[in-house]
Tab-separated table of C-alpha atoms and ligand atoms in Angstrom:
chain	number	residue	atom	x	y	z
V	1	MET	CA	24.271	-16.286	-4.137
V	2	SER	CA	21.190	-14.450	-4.486
V	3	LYS	CA	21.143	-10.589	-3.516
V	4	VAL	CA	19.086	-9.157	-1.230
V	5	ARG	CA	18.934	-5.618	-0.592
V	6	ILE	CA	18.840	-3.267	2.401
V	7	VAL	CA	16.781	-0.169	2.707
V	8	ASP	CA	17.699	1.829	5.535
V	9	LEU	CA	14.801	3.907	6.938
V	10	THR	CA	16.584	5.631	9.900
V	11	LEU	CA	16.274	9.287	8.232
V	12	ARG	CA	12.495	8.858	7.625
V	13	ASP	CA	10.479	6.064	9.334
V	14	GLY	CA	13.112	5.306	11.917
V	15	HIS	CA	12.508	8.863	13.855
V	16	GLN	CA	9.051	9.303	12.738
V	17	SER	CA	8.414	5.876	14.427
V	18	LEU	CA	10.505	6.703	17.651
V	19	LEU	CA	11.273	10.270	17.595
V	20	ALA	CA	8.072	12.015	16.650
V	21	THR	CA	9.605	12.818	13.384
V	22	ARG	CA	11.633	15.428	15.118
V	23	MET	CA	15.324	14.690	13.776
V	24	ARG	CA	16.834	17.943	12.580
V	25	THR	CA	18.517	18.230	9.043
V	26	ARG	CA	21.636	19.345	10.810
V	27	ASP	CA	21.754	16.266	12.881
V	28	MET	CA	21.438	13.788	9.990
V	29	LEU	CA	24.136	15.747	7.526
V	30	PRO	CA	27.517	14.791	9.562
V	31	ILE	CA	27.192	10.913	9.184
V	32	LEU	CA	26.026	10.803	5.567
V	33	GLU	CA	29.098	10.337	4.005
V	34	THR	CA	30.287	7.483	6.029
V	35	PHE	CA	26.659	6.165	5.708
V	36	ASP	CA	26.824	6.282	2.095
V	37	GLU	CA	30.116	3.986	2.212
V	38	ALA	CA	27.943	1.209	3.717
V	39	GLY	CA	26.317	-0.397	0.682
V	40	ILE	CA	23.005	0.259	1.467
V	41	TYR	CA	20.617	-0.111	-1.500
V	42	SER	CA	18.623	2.995	-0.514
V	43	PHE	CA	18.138	5.514	2.220
V	44	GLU	CA	14.551	6.546	2.851
V	45	ILE	CA	14.908	10.345	3.780
V	46	TRP	CA	11.889	12.031	2.942
V	47	GLY	CA	8.131	11.944	2.652
V	48	GLY	CA	5.439	10.578	5.336
V	49	ALA	CA	5.421	13.133	8.029
V	50	THR	CA	8.738	14.637	7.678
V	51	PHE	CA	7.428	17.384	5.170
V	52	ASP	CA	4.847	18.464	7.538
V	53	VAL	CA	7.018	18.416	11.119
V	54	ALA	CA	9.991	19.876	9.588
V	55	HIS	CA	8.519	23.246	8.616
V	56	ARG	CA	5.821	23.273	11.427
V	57	PHE	CA	7.780	22.284	14.267
V	58	LEU	CA	11.553	22.621	13.274
V	59	ASN	CA	11.426	25.815	11.045
V	60	GLU	CA	13.126	23.989	8.168
V	61	ASN	CA	12.660	24.134	4.701
V	62	PRO	CA	12.027	20.373	3.744
V	63	TRP	CA	13.127	21.020	0.155
V	64	ASP	CA	16.433	21.820	1.943
V	65	ARG	CA	16.772	18.643	3.706
V	66	LEU	CA	16.349	16.869	0.497
V	67	ARG	CA	18.773	18.940	-1.307
V	68	GLU	CA	21.558	18.642	1.342
V	69	ILE	CA	21.107	14.884	1.772
V	70	ARG	CA	21.358	14.449	-2.140
V	71	LYS	CA	24.553	16.639	-2.046
V	72	ARG	CA	26.151	14.210	0.420
V	73	VAL	CA	25.002	10.750	-0.895
V	74	LYS	CA	26.538	9.703	-3.901
V	75	ASN	CA	26.465	5.942	-4.020
V	76	THR	CA	23.116	5.221	-2.199
V	77	GLN	CA	19.617	5.781	-3.676
V	78	LEU	CA	17.256	8.166	-1.925
V	79	GLN	CA	13.705	7.410	-1.701
V	80	MET	CA	10.552	8.725	-0.224
V	81	LEU	CA	7.094	7.774	1.047
V	82	LEU	CA	4.367	9.240	-1.014
V	83	ARG	CA	0.760	8.955	0.109
V	84	GLY	CA	-0.481	8.851	-3.132
V	85	GLN	CA	-2.964	11.727	-4.349
V	86	ASN	CA	-2.451	13.036	-0.203
V	87	LEU	CA	1.182	13.443	-1.186
V	88	VAL	CA	2.979	14.586	2.161
V	89	GLY	CA	-0.385	15.659	3.687
V	90	TYR	CA	-3.684	14.735	4.871
V	91	ARG	CA	-6.099	15.423	2.127
V	92	HIS	CA	-6.469	14.998	-1.478
V	93	TYR	CA	-4.836	17.430	-3.303
V	94	SER	CA	-5.561	18.256	-7.141
V	95	ASP	CA	-3.858	16.590	-10.106
V	96	ASP	CA	-1.961	19.569	-10.958
V	97	VAL	CA	-0.361	19.870	-7.477
V	98	VAL	CA	0.279	16.200	-7.430
V	99	GLU	CA	2.188	16.483	-10.802
V	100	LYS	CA	3.998	19.373	-9.843
V	101	PHE	CA	5.087	18.063	-6.440
V	102	VAL	CA	6.501	14.815	-7.976
V	103	THR	CA	8.305	16.844	-10.558
V	104	LYS	CA	10.079	19.092	-8.142
V	105	THR	CA	10.816	16.053	-6.096
V	106	VAL	CA	12.619	14.189	-8.913
V	107	GLU	CA	14.374	17.685	-9.948
V	108	ASN	CA	15.585	18.093	-6.268
V	109	GLY	CA	17.396	14.349	-6.557
V	110	LEU	CA	15.006	11.848	-5.380
V	111	ASP	CA	15.479	8.337	-6.947
V	112	ILE	CA	12.599	6.135	-5.461
V	113	PHE	CA	9.095	7.021	-4.712
V	114	ARG	CA	7.084	4.659	-2.614
V	115	ILE	CA	3.686	5.187	-3.237
V	116	PHE	CA	0.606	4.151	-1.028
V	117	ASP	CA	-2.974	4.754	-0.582
V	118	ALA	CA	-4.581	4.330	2.753
V	119	LEU	CA	-7.539	2.460	1.489
V	120	ASN	CA	-5.529	0.453	-1.267
V	121	ASP	CA	-7.782	2.447	-3.907
V	122	VAL	CA	-5.344	2.308	-6.868
V	123	ARG	CA	-7.322	5.272	-8.506
V	124	ASN	CA	-5.578	7.376	-5.826
V	125	LEU	CA	-1.964	6.405	-7.201
V	126	GLU	CA	-2.400	6.876	-10.742
V	127	VAL	CA	-1.307	10.416	-11.212
V	128	SER	CA	1.831	10.037	-9.096
V	129	ILE	CA	2.576	6.850	-10.260
V	130	LYS	CA	2.462	8.018	-14.106
V	131	THR	CA	4.286	11.466	-13.439
V	132	ALA	CA	7.066	9.870	-11.709
V	133	LYS	CA	7.353	6.913	-14.458
V	134	LYS	CA	7.428	9.761	-17.211
V	135	LEU	CA	10.332	11.401	-15.225
V	136	GLY	CA	12.215	8.168	-15.295
V	137	ALA	CA	12.135	7.689	-11.577
V	138	HIS	CA	11.837	4.226	-9.909
V	139	VAL	CA	8.205	3.732	-8.851
V	140	GLN	CA	7.359	1.260	-5.818
V	141	GLY	CA	3.951	0.419	-5.546
V	142	ALA	CA	2.960	0.017	-2.042
V	143	ILE	CA	0.139	-2.469	-0.658
V	144	CYS	CA	-0.959	-1.483	2.839
V	145	TYR	CA	-1.175	-4.726	4.684
V	146	THR	CA	-3.689	-5.342	7.129
V	147	ILE	CA	-5.762	-8.115	8.513
V	148	SER	CA	-9.617	-8.422	8.116
V	149	PRO	CA	-12.105	-10.843	6.558
V	150	VAL	CA	-11.640	-8.988	3.327
V	151	HIS	CA	-7.887	-9.092	3.242
V	152	THR	CA	-7.137	-12.268	1.482
V	153	ILE	CA	-3.869	-13.254	-0.470
V	154	GLU	CA	-6.086	-13.017	-3.337
V	155	LYS	CA	-6.981	-9.465	-2.654
V	156	TYR	CA	-3.348	-8.732	-2.335
V	157	VAL	CA	-2.603	-10.259	-5.887
V	158	GLU	CA	-5.317	-8.563	-7.404
V	159	ILE	CA	-4.172	-4.880	-5.940
V	160	ALA	CA	-0.504	-6.096	-6.682
V	161	ASN	CA	-1.692	-6.671	-10.435
V	162	GLN	CA	-3.555	-3.256	-10.535
V	163	LEU	CA	-0.391	-1.691	-9.500
V	164	ALA	CA	1.594	-3.743	-12.088
V	165	GLU	CA	-0.844	-2.457	-14.912
V	166	LEU	CA	0.303	1.089	-14.090
V	167	GLU	CA	4.020	-0.117	-14.761
V	168	VAL	CA	5.547	0.375	-11.309
V	169	ASP	CA	9.157	-0.903	-11.000
V	170	SER	CA	8.700	-3.067	-7.853
V	171	ILE	CA	5.931	-3.762	-5.202
V	172	CYS	CA	6.164	-2.886	-1.359
V	173	ILE	CA	4.247	-4.910	1.220
V	174	LYS	CA	3.655	-2.152	3.735
V	175	ASP	CA	2.943	-3.670	7.250
V	176	MET	CA	2.454	-0.413	9.121
V	177	ALA	CA	1.361	-2.199	12.262
V	178	GLY	CA	3.457	-5.073	12.492
V	179	LEU	CA	0.864	-7.553	11.957
V	180	LEU	CA	2.671	-9.525	9.288
V	181	SER	CA	3.372	-12.791	10.787
V	182	PRO	CA	6.101	-14.947	9.557
V	183	LYS	CA	3.676	-17.502	8.088
V	184	VAL	CA	1.727	-14.803	6.151
V	185	SER	CA	4.867	-13.175	4.805
V	186	TYR	CA	6.247	-16.400	3.253
V	187	GLU	CA	2.804	-17.214	1.729
V	188	LEU	CA	2.142	-13.436	0.618
V	189	VAL	CA	5.442	-13.087	-1.058
V	190	LYS	CA	5.181	-16.342	-2.686
V	191	ALA	CA	2.087	-15.495	-4.099
V	192	LEU	CA	3.019	-12.149	-5.638
V	193	LYS	CA	6.294	-13.535	-6.893
V	194	LYS	CA	4.221	-16.193	-8.764
V	195	GLU	CA	1.280	-14.140	-9.661
V	196	VAL	CA	2.895	-10.803	-10.592
V	197	GLY	CA	6.551	-11.313	-10.819
V	198	LEU	CA	7.999	-7.879	-9.773
V	199	PRO	CA	10.661	-7.133	-7.121
V	200	ILE	CA	9.220	-7.199	-3.766
V	201	ASN	CA	10.079	-4.950	-0.704
V	202	LEU	CA	9.228	-6.062	2.821
V	203	HIS	CA	8.301	-3.325	5.101
V	204	SER	CA	7.465	-4.298	8.482
V	205	HIS	CA	7.337	-2.435	11.903
V	206	TYR	CA	8.654	-4.162	14.924
V	207	THR	CA	5.817	-3.168	16.952
V	208	SER	CA	4.561	-6.704	17.837
V	209	GLY	CA	7.892	-8.211	17.913
V	210	MET	CA	7.585	-10.420	14.631
V	211	SER	CA	9.212	-8.111	12.095
V	212	SER	CA	12.372	-9.859	12.034
V	213	MET	CA	10.842	-13.208	11.578
V	214	ALA	CA	8.429	-12.127	8.933
V	215	MET	CA	11.675	-10.659	7.017
V	216	ILE	CA	13.604	-13.835	7.133
V	217	LYS	CA	10.404	-15.809	5.903
V	218	GLY	CA	9.668	-13.334	3.217
V	219	VAL	CA	13.226	-13.547	1.839
V	220	GLU	CA	12.921	-17.243	1.927
V	221	ALA	CA	9.983	-16.994	-0.362
V	222	GLY	CA	11.887	-14.518	-2.476
V	223	ALA	CA	11.664	-11.047	-1.145
V	224	ASP	CA	14.111	-8.698	-2.860
V	225	MET	CA	14.385	-5.711	-0.449
V	226	VAL	CA	13.995	-5.438	3.266
V	227	ASP	CA	13.601	-2.247	5.389
V	228	THR	CA	15.592	-1.758	8.353
V	229	CYS	CA	16.910	1.025	10.759
V	230	MET	CA	20.139	1.389	12.295
V	231	SER	CA	20.124	-0.219	15.839
V	232	PRO	CA	19.757	3.027	17.736
V	233	ILE	CA	16.571	3.866	15.952
V	234	SER	CA	15.290	0.423	15.716
V	235	MET	CA	12.757	-2.185	17.281
V	236	GLY	CA	9.724	-1.017	19.278
V	237	THR	CA	7.350	0.998	16.832
V	238	SER	CA	10.187	1.093	14.467
V	239	HIS	CA	11.841	-1.631	12.291
V	240	PRO	CA	14.509	-4.358	12.759
V	241	PRO	CA	18.141	-3.225	13.067
V	242	THR	CA	19.881	-3.038	9.851
V	243	GLU	CA	23.246	-4.472	11.429
V	244	SER	CA	21.463	-7.706	12.701
V	245	MET	CA	19.639	-8.170	9.631
V	246	VAL	CA	22.902	-8.011	7.398
V	247	TYR	CA	24.478	-10.338	9.606
V	248	ALA	CA	21.599	-12.657	9.631
V	249	LEU	CA	21.126	-12.552	5.826
V	250	ASN	CA	24.826	-12.914	5.131
V	251	GLU	CA	25.108	-15.783	7.260
V	252	LEU	CA	22.228	-17.376	5.667
V	253	GLY	CA	23.937	-16.967	2.244
V	254	TYR	CA	22.243	-13.964	0.695
V	255	ASP	CA	24.322	-11.230	-0.516
V	256	THR	CA	23.513	-7.650	0.961
V	257	GLY	CA	26.509	-5.975	-0.218
V	258	VAL	CA	26.804	-4.343	2.899
V	259	LYS	CA	29.627	-3.670	5.017
V	260	LEU	CA	28.955	-4.378	8.708
V	261	ASP	CA	32.095	-2.503	9.799
V	262	VAL	CA	31.015	1.095	8.279
V	263	LEU	CA	27.702	0.345	9.849
V	264	LEU	CA	29.277	0.103	13.304
V	265	GLU	CA	30.723	3.453	12.887
V	266	VAL	CA	27.262	4.755	11.781
V	267	ARG	CA	25.751	2.924	14.699
V	268	GLU	CA	27.835	4.976	16.972
V	269	TYR	CA	26.811	8.280	15.698
V	270	PHE	CA	23.275	7.385	16.199
V	271	MET	CA	23.689	6.185	19.730
V	272	LYS	CA	24.368	9.859	20.400
V	273	LEU	CA	21.474	11.136	18.793
V	274	ARG	CA	19.270	8.820	20.296
V	275	GLU	CA	20.611	10.506	23.832
V	276	LYS	CA	20.033	13.864	22.261
V	277	TYR	CA	16.559	13.161	21.255
V	278	ALA	CA	15.701	10.985	24.396
V	279	GLY	CA	12.954	13.533	25.573
V	280	TYR	CA	11.090	12.449	22.280
V	281	LEU	CA	11.251	8.965	22.917
V	282	ASP	CA	8.152	7.438	24.601
V	283	PRO	CA	9.230	4.286	26.690
V	284	LEU	CA	6.192	2.762	25.726
V	285	SER	CA	6.969	2.806	22.039
V	286	THR	CA	10.168	0.909	22.500
V	287	ILE	CA	8.755	-2.247	24.075
V	288	PRO	CA	7.194	-5.011	21.640
V	289	ASP	CA	3.427	-4.723	22.035
V	290	THR	CA	1.740	-7.807	21.468
V	291	GLN	CA	-1.799	-6.198	22.078
V	292	VAL	CA	-1.246	-4.911	18.416
V	293	LEU	CA	-1.954	-8.608	17.247
V	294	VAL	CA	-5.756	-8.024	18.564
V	295	TYR	CA	-6.193	-4.247	18.368
V	296	GLN	CA	-4.227	-3.831	15.158
V	297	ILE	CA	-2.928	-0.407	16.048
V	298	PRO	CA	-0.126	0.774	14.434
V	299	GLY	CA	3.247	2.374	15.506
V	300	GLY	CA	2.587	5.660	17.217
V	301	MET	CA	-1.137	5.469	17.013
V	302	PHE	CA	-1.385	3.616	20.438
V	303	SER	CA	0.721	5.781	22.363
V	304	ASN	CA	-1.060	8.797	20.900
V	305	MET	CA	-4.392	7.498	21.824
V	306	ILE	CA	-2.889	7.003	25.703
V	307	ALA	CA	-1.892	10.883	25.233
V	308	GLN	CA	-5.620	11.925	24.287
V	309	LEU	CA	-6.887	9.959	27.274
V	310	LYS	CA	-4.208	11.209	29.697
V	311	GLU	CA	-5.398	14.873	28.686
V	312	GLN	CA	-9.032	14.027	29.099
V	313	ASN	CA	-8.027	12.242	32.571
V	314	ALA	CA	-9.587	9.422	31.095
V	315	MET	CA	-6.942	6.649	31.058
V	316	ASP	CA	-9.329	4.230	32.661
V	317	LYS	CA	-11.425	4.203	29.353
V	318	LEU	CA	-8.374	2.921	27.465
V	319	PRO	CA	-9.580	-0.627	27.566
V	320	ASP	CA	-12.916	0.746	26.185
V	321	VAL	CA	-11.167	2.454	23.331
V	322	LEU	CA	-9.028	-0.694	22.093
V	323	ARG	CA	-12.289	-2.531	22.210
V	324	GLU	CA	-13.919	0.144	20.065
V	325	VAL	CA	-11.310	0.749	17.400
V	326	PRO	CA	-11.789	-2.557	15.784
V	327	LYS	CA	-15.555	-1.791	15.590
V	328	VAL	CA	-14.987	1.377	14.350
V	329	ARG	CA	-12.733	-0.044	11.533
V	330	GLU	CA	-15.373	-2.603	10.801
V	331	ASP	CA	-17.882	-0.057	10.605
V	332	LEU	CA	-15.909	2.147	8.074
V	333	GLY	CA	-15.188	-0.735	5.459
V	334	TYR	CA	-12.114	-2.322	7.057
V	335	VAL	CA	-9.855	0.485	6.501
V	336	PRO	CA	-6.043	-0.439	6.896
V	337	LEU	CA	-4.682	1.650	9.803
V	338	VAL	CA	-2.444	4.088	8.108
V	339	THR	CA	-2.313	7.941	7.902
V	340	PRO	CA	-5.179	9.282	7.347
V	341	THR	CA	-7.578	6.505	8.328
V	342	SER	CA	-5.408	5.615	11.466
V	343	GLN	CA	-6.325	8.883	12.933
V	344	ILE	CA	-9.857	8.863	11.728
V	345	VAL	CA	-10.420	5.777	13.127
V	346	GLY	CA	-8.281	6.301	16.495
V	347	VAL	CA	-10.153	9.863	16.863
V	348	GLN	CA	-13.452	8.507	16.337
V	349	ALA	CA	-13.218	5.558	18.500
V	350	VAL	CA	-11.848	7.833	21.456
V	351	ILE	CA	-15.035	10.122	20.696
V	352	ASN	CA	-17.395	7.373	20.840
V	353	VAL	CA	-15.963	6.315	24.067
V	354	LEU	CA	-15.823	9.477	25.592
V	355	VAL	CA	-19.276	10.493	24.557
V	356	GLY	CA	-20.979	7.167	25.529
V	357	GLU	CA	-22.959	6.782	22.321
V	358	ARG	CA	-21.545	5.667	19.262
V	359	TYR	CA	-21.223	8.238	16.197
V	360	LYS	CA	-23.611	10.742	18.205
V	361	VAL	CA	-20.600	12.996	17.737
V	362	VAL	CA	-18.566	12.425	14.438
V	363	THR	CA	-15.486	14.355	13.093
V	364	LYS	CA	-15.373	15.915	9.568
V	365	GLU	CA	-13.096	13.284	8.648
V	366	THR	CA	-15.352	10.467	9.733
V	367	LYS	CA	-18.215	11.834	7.305
V	368	ASP	CA	-15.656	12.416	4.584
V	369	LEU	CA	-14.493	8.952	4.866
V	370	VAL	CA	-18.193	7.531	4.697
V	371	LYS	CA	-18.797	9.935	1.814
V	372	GLY	CA	-16.182	8.310	-0.293
V	373	MET	CA	-13.998	11.394	-0.355
V	374	TYR	CA	-10.977	9.399	0.514
V	375	GLY	CA	-11.730	6.772	-1.990
V	376	ARG	CA	-13.231	3.302	-2.106
V	377	THR	CA	-13.283	1.592	1.121
V	378	PRO	CA	-12.131	-2.187	1.216
V	379	ALA	CA	-15.325	-3.258	2.065
V	380	PRO	CA	-18.708	-1.611	1.383
V	381	ILE	CA	-19.995	0.430	4.455
V	382	LYS	CA	-23.274	-0.903	5.869
V	383	GLU	CA	-26.364	1.293	4.937
V	384	GLU	CA	-27.333	1.649	8.569
V	385	ILE	CA	-23.867	3.478	9.485
V	386	ILE	CA	-23.999	5.561	6.285
V	387	LYS	CA	-27.713	6.788	7.388
V	388	LYS	CA	-26.288	7.399	10.908
V	389	ILE	CA	-23.208	9.486	9.658
V	390	LEU	CA	-24.508	11.026	6.590
V	391	GLY	CA	-28.110	11.384	7.302
V	392	ASP	CA	-29.836	11.857	3.834
V	393	GLU	CA	-26.553	12.623	2.010
V	394	ARG	CA	-25.193	10.162	-0.327
V	395	PRO	CA	-21.598	8.927	-0.819
V	396	ILE	CA	-19.909	9.799	-4.118
V	397	ASP	CA	-18.648	6.960	-6.533
V	398	GLY	CA	-15.914	8.380	-8.575
V	399	ARG	CA	-12.188	9.283	-7.932
V	400	PRO	CA	-12.012	11.860	-5.500
V	401	ALA	CA	-9.406	13.911	-6.889
V	402	ASP	CA	-11.830	14.464	-9.864
V	403	LEU	CA	-13.902	16.922	-7.831
V	404	LEU	CA	-11.018	19.091	-7.388
V	405	GLU	CA	-10.064	22.159	-9.245
V	406	PRO	CA	-6.612	22.892	-10.219
V	407	GLU	CA	-4.807	24.760	-7.226
V	408	PHE	CA	-1.282	25.492	-8.193
V	409	GLU	CA	-1.326	28.632	-10.151
V	410	LYS	CA	-4.138	30.288	-7.704
V	411	ARG	CA	-2.073	29.287	-4.695
V	412	LYS	CA	1.114	31.095	-6.279
V	413	LYS	CA	-0.897	34.038	-7.447
V	414	GLU	CA	-2.123	34.457	-3.749
V	415	LEU	CA	1.633	34.307	-2.468
V	416	GLU	CA	2.633	36.765	-5.250
V	417	GLU	CA	-0.067	39.172	-4.176
V	418	MET	CA	1.104	38.983	-0.565
V	419	GLY	CA	4.585	40.183	-1.924
V	420	LEU	CA	6.378	37.059	-1.025
V	421	LYS	CA	9.412	35.830	-3.448
V	422	VAL	CA	8.910	32.279	-3.857
V	423	SER	CA	9.981	29.174	-5.593
V	424	ASP	CA	7.635	26.655	-6.798
V	425	GLU	CA	8.774	24.494	-3.963
V	426	ASP	CA	8.010	27.023	-1.692
V	427	VAL	CA	4.345	27.334	-3.512
V	428	LEU	CA	3.924	23.679	-2.764
V	429	ILE	CA	4.634	24.161	0.724
V	430	TYR	CA	1.818	26.551	1.013
V	431	CYS	CA	-0.506	24.380	-1.313
V	432	LEU	CA	0.028	21.640	1.110
V	433	PHE	CA	0.017	23.387	4.275
V	434	PRO	CA	-1.998	26.702	3.764
V	435	GLN	CA	-1.682	27.677	7.556
V	436	THR	CA	1.601	26.649	8.446
V	437	GLY	CA	3.231	26.760	5.195
V	438	LEU	CA	2.299	30.064	4.983
V	439	LYS	CA	3.486	31.249	8.224
V	440	PHE	CA	6.833	29.270	7.424
V	441	LEU	CA	7.129	31.110	4.432
V	442	LYS	CA	6.895	34.416	5.951
V	443	GLY	CA	9.366	33.686	8.359
V	444	GLU	CA	7.113	33.639	11.325
V	445	LEU	CA	7.803	30.136	12.795
V	446	GLN	CA	10.497	28.937	15.212
V	447	GLU	CA	12.067	25.741	15.868
V	448	GLU	CA	10.605	24.223	18.927
V	449	PRO	CA	12.886	23.482	21.817
V	450	PHE	CA	14.117	19.758	22.860
V	451	PRO	CA	11.512	18.438	25.247
V	452	ALA	CA	12.363	17.111	28.953
V	453	ALA	CA	12.600	13.314	29.035
V	454	GLY	CA	8.833	12.047	28.695
V	455	GLY	CA	7.480	15.350	27.607
V	456	ALA	CA	6.784	14.466	23.893
V	457	VAL	CA	3.597	14.507	22.185
V	458	SER	CA	3.481	15.485	18.463
V	459	GLY	CA	0.378	17.226	16.640
V	460	THR	CA	-2.694	18.113	18.371
V	461	PHE	CA	-6.110	19.551	17.304
V	462	GLU	CA	-9.334	20.378	19.104
V	463	VAL	CA	-12.774	18.383	19.158
V	464	GLU	CA	-15.496	19.740	20.454
V	465	ILE	CA	-18.028	17.339	22.357
V	466	GLU	CA	-21.173	18.541	23.747
V	467	GLY	CA	-20.162	22.274	24.221
V	468	LYS	CA	-16.625	21.205	25.792
V	469	LYS	CA	-13.556	21.390	23.895
V	470	TYR	CA	-10.839	18.445	23.978
V	471	LYS	CA	-7.507	18.435	22.935
V	472	VAL	CA	-6.583	15.577	20.491
V	473	SER	CA	-3.127	14.408	19.776
V	474	VAL	CA	-2.113	12.367	17.101
V	475	ALA	CA	1.061	11.859	15.199
V	476	PRO	CA	0.989	10.323	11.764
V	477	PRO	CA	2.124	6.908	11.953
V	478	GLU	CA	3.079	6.848	8.222
F	1	CO	CO1	6.577	2.532	7.958
């Protein structure tokens, strides 16, 4: 009987996709000892947006979460999502900060790093992969899956081979938007198994309703691990239900090693949590959104664009925005829509529509993307777009982080000069999030209250359009 391993994402991607990443650590801990008995291969519990949200909105030290979970989880491996050189933030950090972050994460108990770059520019993964490998962690190189004229099976094999050269232990096909169809899943896994040979982990959001089908076909093609979430935090923009996947795979003759009766106990716990967190749940994100098959907008991004437009009283512009998103994406070199490129494309599309003239107003982030500050785009950006957005400036060619000065010691000194007694972990909070991180370390932040039902929107920032200030809400989808 061949083995298929179950990776449960409830405590990271699950609540990030459905509950605005707001699950409190104290609500995770009571179920861990039971959950740990279920036979799950790995729990994804850290990284992505959790680091940001925990300190910014919940007044929680993200490192404490990792430590507290590790204390209670003995059998199951713990994993995180790392955004390559962006770590768990939204810009490139210097190499010393990356090395320190990965090192401290291993020291605090993490086993598996899933590392991706929004542009699949492997140069942006080198430092984190090498550091984690050196420390003996399992490194999973993730490939952001998307659909575009340049994203062929051959292209994915090429990226996977680049990751294999960096000696990753496994490959993740990371389908942020739920675009992976059963047919492509089968073909892609087959090709990767044949050409690269590493274990394959499938990650596919339920957004379009195809995820379970894609998983089963991928497993038939030889996928070794599948990502799921406990049923109360599953489906919609989240993932296939863990229990159903285990049942289906067992019946098909795959050995998952997971005990369904234990999962039912875990389910009961998360059912209650879902009620408690109902105020964070956007009903729209729980229904399959088949529009994603046309617009390729990942979990979270769609509902956030709705929120943006609602704030501007411009909901009637939604169809225009949805048409604009793929155009902006094409202009920007067919970037996959994942943090941070999903926000860049989403916000720019909204601005283009609201202003009424394309790229008359561009965000700093759009400019940086065109400048090469995030890395190499999958397809080259057309000269006319470069001109329109950069004017006379020219894009850079090298690895973006090569331009960055070491940062860690400087930040550490700054904190010490402020009279704060801090650990290296604390310094990293400040390195990654200089504003909110500092407030957190000074004890100036508070846990936000639970919102009333329907009241939830995460992270907002302001854009100025022709002298008028607009609030734009964007939750990071990965
Ligand atoms: Co995800």
